[in-house]
Short mmCIF file of C-alpha atoms in Angstrom, two decimals:
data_model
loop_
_atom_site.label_atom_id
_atom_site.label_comp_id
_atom_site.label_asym_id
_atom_site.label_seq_id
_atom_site.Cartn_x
_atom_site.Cartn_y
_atom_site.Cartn_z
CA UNK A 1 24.00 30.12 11.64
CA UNK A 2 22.13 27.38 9.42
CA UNK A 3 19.20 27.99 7.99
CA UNK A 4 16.23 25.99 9.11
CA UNK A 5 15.08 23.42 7.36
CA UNK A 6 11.95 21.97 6.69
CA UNK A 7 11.71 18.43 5.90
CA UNK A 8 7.69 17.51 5.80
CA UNK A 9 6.54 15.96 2.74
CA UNK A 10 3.83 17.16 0.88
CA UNK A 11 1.34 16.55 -2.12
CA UNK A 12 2.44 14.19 -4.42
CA UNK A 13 5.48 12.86 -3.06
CA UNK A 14 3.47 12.04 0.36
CA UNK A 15 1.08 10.32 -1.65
CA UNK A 16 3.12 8.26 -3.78
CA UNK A 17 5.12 7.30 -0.82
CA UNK A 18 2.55 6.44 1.37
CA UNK A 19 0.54 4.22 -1.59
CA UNK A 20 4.37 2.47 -1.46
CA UNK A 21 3.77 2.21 1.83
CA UNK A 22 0.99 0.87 2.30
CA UNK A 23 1.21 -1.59 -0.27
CA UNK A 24 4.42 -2.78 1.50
CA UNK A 25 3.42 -3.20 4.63
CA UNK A 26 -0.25 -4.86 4.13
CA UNK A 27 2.15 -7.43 1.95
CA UNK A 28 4.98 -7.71 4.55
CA UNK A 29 1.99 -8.18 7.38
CA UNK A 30 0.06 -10.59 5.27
CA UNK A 31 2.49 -12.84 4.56
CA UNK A 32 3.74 -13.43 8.21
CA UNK A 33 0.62 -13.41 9.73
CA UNK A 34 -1.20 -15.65 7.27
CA UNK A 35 2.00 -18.67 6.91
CA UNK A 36 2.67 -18.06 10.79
CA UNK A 37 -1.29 -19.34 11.25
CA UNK A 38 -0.88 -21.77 9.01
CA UNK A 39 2.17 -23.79 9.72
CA UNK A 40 1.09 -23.18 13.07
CA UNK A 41 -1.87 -24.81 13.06
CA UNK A 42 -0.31 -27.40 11.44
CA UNK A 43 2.51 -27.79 13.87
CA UNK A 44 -0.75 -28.04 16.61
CA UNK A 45 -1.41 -31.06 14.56
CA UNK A 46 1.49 -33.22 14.02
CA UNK A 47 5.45 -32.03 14.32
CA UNK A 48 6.63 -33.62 10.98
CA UNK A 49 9.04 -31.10 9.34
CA UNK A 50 8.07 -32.36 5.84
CA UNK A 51 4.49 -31.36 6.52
CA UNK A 52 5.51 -28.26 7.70
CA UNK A 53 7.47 -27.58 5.17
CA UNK A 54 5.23 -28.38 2.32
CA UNK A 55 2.11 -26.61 4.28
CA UNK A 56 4.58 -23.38 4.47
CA UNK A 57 5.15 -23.60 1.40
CA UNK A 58 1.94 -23.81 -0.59
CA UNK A 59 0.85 -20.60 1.57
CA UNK A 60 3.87 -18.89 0.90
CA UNK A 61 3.04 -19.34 -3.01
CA UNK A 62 -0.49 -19.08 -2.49
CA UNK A 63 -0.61 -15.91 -0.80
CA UNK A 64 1.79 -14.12 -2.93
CA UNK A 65 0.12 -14.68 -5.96
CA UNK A 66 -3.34 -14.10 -4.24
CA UNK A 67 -1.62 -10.95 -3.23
CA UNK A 68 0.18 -9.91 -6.55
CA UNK A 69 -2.97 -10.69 -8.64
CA UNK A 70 -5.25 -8.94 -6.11
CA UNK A 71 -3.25 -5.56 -6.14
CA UNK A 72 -3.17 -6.04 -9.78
CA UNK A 73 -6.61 -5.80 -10.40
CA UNK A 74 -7.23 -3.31 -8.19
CA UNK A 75 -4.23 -0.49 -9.30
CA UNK A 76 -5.50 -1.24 -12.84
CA UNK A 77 -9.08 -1.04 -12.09
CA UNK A 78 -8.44 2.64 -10.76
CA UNK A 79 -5.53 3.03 -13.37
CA UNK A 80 -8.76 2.78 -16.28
CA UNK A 81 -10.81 5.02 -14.54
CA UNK A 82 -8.09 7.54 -14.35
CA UNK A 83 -7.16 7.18 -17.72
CA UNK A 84 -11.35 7.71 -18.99
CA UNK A 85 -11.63 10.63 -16.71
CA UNK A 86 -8.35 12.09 -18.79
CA UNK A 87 -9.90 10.99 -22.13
CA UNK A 88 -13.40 12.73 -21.02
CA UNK A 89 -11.55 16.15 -19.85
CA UNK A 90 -9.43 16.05 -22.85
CA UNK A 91 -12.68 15.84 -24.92
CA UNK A 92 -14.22 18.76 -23.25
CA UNK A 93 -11.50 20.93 -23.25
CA UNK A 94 -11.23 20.19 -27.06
CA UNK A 95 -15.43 20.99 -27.14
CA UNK A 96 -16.02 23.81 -24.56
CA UNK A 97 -12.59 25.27 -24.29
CA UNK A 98 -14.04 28.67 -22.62
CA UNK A 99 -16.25 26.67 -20.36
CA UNK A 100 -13.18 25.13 -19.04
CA UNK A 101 -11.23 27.52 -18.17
CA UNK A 102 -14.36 29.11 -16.13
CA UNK A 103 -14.65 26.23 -14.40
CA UNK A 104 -10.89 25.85 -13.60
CA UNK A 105 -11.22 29.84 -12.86
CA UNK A 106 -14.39 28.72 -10.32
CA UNK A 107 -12.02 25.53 -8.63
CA UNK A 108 -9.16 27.80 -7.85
CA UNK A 109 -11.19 30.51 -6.51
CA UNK A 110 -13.10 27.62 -4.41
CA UNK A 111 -9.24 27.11 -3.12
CA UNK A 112 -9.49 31.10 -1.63
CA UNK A 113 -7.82 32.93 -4.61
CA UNK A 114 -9.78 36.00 -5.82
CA UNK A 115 -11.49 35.89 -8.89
CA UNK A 116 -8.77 38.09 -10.66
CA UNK A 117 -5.99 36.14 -9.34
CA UNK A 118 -8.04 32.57 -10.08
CA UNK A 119 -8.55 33.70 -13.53
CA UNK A 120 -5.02 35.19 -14.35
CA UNK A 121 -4.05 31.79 -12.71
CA UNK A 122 -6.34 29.48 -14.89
CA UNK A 123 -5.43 31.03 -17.93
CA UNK A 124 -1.52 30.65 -17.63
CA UNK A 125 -2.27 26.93 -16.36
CA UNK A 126 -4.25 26.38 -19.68
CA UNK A 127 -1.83 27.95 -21.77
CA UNK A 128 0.82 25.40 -20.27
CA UNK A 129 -0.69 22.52 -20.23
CA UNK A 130 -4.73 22.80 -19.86
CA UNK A 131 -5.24 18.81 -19.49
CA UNK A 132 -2.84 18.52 -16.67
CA UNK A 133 -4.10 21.98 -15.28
CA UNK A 134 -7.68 20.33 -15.00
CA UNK A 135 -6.29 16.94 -14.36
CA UNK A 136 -4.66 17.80 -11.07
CA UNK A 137 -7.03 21.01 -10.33
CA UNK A 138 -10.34 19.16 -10.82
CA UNK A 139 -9.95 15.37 -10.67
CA UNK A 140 -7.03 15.15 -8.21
CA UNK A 141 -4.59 13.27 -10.52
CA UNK A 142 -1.30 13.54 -11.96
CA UNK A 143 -1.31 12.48 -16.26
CA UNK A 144 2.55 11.98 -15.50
CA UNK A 145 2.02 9.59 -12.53
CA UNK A 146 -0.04 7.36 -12.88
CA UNK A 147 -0.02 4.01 -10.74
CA UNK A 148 1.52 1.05 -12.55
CA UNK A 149 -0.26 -2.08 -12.71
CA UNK A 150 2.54 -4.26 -13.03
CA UNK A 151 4.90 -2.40 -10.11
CA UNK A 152 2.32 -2.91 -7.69
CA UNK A 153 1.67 -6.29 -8.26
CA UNK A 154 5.60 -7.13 -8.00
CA UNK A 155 5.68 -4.86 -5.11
CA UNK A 156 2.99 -7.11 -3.24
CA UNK A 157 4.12 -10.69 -4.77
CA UNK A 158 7.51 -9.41 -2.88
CA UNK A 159 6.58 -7.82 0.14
CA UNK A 160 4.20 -11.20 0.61
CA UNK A 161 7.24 -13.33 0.06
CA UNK A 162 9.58 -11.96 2.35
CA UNK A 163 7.21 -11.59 5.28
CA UNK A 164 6.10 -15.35 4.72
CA UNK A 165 9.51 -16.70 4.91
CA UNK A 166 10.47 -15.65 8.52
CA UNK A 167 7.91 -18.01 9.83
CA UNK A 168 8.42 -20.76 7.56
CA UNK A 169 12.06 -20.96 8.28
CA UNK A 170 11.24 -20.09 11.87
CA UNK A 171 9.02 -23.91 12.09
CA UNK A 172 11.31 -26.02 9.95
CA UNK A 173 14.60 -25.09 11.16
CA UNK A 174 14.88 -25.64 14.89
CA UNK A 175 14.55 -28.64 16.63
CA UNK A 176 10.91 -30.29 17.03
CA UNK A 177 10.75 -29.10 20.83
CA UNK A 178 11.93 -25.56 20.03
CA UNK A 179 10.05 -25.07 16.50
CA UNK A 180 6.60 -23.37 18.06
CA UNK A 181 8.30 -21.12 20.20
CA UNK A 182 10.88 -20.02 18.02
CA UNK A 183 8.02 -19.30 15.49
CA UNK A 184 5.94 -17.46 17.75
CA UNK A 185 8.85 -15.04 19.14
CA UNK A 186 9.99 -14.41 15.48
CA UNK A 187 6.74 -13.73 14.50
CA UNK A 188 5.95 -11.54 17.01
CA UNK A 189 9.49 -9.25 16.87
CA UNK A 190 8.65 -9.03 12.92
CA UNK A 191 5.37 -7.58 13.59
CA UNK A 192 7.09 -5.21 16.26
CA UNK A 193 9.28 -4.08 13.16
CA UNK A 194 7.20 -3.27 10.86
CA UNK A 195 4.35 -1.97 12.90
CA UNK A 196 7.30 0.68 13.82
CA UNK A 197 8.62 0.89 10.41
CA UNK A 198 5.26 1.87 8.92
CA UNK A 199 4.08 4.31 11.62
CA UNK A 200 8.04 5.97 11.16
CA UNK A 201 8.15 6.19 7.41
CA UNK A 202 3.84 7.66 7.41
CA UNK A 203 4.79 9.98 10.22
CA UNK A 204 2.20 8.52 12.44
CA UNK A 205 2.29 7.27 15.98
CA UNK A 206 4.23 4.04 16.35
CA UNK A 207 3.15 2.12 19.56
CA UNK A 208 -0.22 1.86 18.30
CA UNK A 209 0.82 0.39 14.95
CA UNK A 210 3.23 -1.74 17.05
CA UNK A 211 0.09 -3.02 19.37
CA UNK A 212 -2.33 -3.67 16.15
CA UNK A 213 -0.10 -5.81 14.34
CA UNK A 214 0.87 -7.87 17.69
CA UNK A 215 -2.29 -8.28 18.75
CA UNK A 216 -3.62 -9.74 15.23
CA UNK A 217 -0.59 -11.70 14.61
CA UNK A 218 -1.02 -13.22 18.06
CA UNK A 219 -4.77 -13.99 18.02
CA UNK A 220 -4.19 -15.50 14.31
CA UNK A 221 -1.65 -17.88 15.98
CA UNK A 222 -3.34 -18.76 19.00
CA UNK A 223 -6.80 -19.65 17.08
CA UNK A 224 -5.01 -21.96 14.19
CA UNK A 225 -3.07 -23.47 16.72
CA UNK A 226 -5.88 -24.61 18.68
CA UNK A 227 -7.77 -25.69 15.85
CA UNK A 228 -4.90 -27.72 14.58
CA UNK A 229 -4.12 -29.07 17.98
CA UNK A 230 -7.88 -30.25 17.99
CA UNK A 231 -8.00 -32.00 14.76
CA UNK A 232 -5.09 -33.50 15.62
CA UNK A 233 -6.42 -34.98 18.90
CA UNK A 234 -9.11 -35.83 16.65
CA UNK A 235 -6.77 -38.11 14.51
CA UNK A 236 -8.21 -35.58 11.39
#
């Protein structure tokens, strides 16, 4: 007889994967969203595979470094604050050592431990490592893992890039008559993908991830299109 197993994730792995995850797919989705509306408004306009091309392009380079820069500011933004909560519990446990470990005593026993039990368990965690006892206790956030800067950004710039090129190649390969169409179905099954692939790898329900990312990719397409093929009737 095997044993069972148990294969939910929890605490900090979950977190850290689903931070990956999400940083992934809002990339991946961005990027063939945003360059399928935009060469596809542009093929509304005029079927010239140089324009398309070079329109592609510049959103394909534009978005990724919109996207790389964006994540960057924010992961660092949140990276200082962690790092000034650290520096302002490291300061108190250095100041008010005993009113520390009450209040580490006081979160634990918030967490249903008894006050005996809290405070055996506070004092061990100080003697360990108090910092990354209050750290993780009382602000939530792991000394040893915090979010890089530069990892997210590349992550993004990445994820952006690869989603963008499906459509891009999708408009400027095929023949003139087939390049829309081909776009639109490619765009389309990608967003099927990675609507699944999201809702699989956070352990969440897939056919509504699935119909979101459809549904926005479509509606994106449908509105450039028609404002491209109207400029274009307009000889804009």
């Amino acid at each position: 007889m095997t044993e069972p197993t148990h294969d939910e994730a929890h605490g900090e792995a979950l977190g850290s994967r689903l931070n990956w995850l999400r940083a992934a797919v809002l990339g991946a989705n961005d990027g063939i969203v945003s360059t399928a509306g935009l060469v596809v408004g542009v093929a509304g306009a005029t079927d010239d595979r140089s324009t398309l091309l070079t329109a592609g392009l510049a959103g394909l380079l534009a978005g990724s470094m919109s996207m790389a820069s964006g994540e960057y500011v924010s992961v660092s933004t949140q990276r200082d604050s962690e790092l000034a909560a650290l520096a302002t519990e490291k300061r108190e446990l250095k100041e008010q050592p005993e009113a520390e470990l009450e209040e580490l005593t006081e979160l634990l026993q918030g967490r249903g431990l008894s006050r005996e039990v809290a405070h055996e368990a506070a004092v061990q965690l100080t003697e360990r490592d108090a910092l990354k006892a209050h750290a993780r206790v009382e602000l939530g956030i792991d000394p040893d893992a915090l979010t890089s800067p530069w990892n997210a950004a590349g992550a993004s710039f990445l994820a952006f890039t690869v989603g963008a090129l499906l459509p891009l190649l999708a408009i400027v390969l095929p023949p003139a008559d087939w390049r829309l169409w081909v776009t639109v179905v490619s765009v389309l099954a990608a967003l099927v993908l990675t609507g699944w692939s999201s809702a699989r790898l956070g352990a969440a329900e897939a056919r509504r991830a699935v119909l979101r990312n459809v549904a926005g990719g479509a509606l994106a397409m449908v509105v450039t299109y028609g404002a491209g093929a109207l400029l274009g009737a307009a000889g804009a």
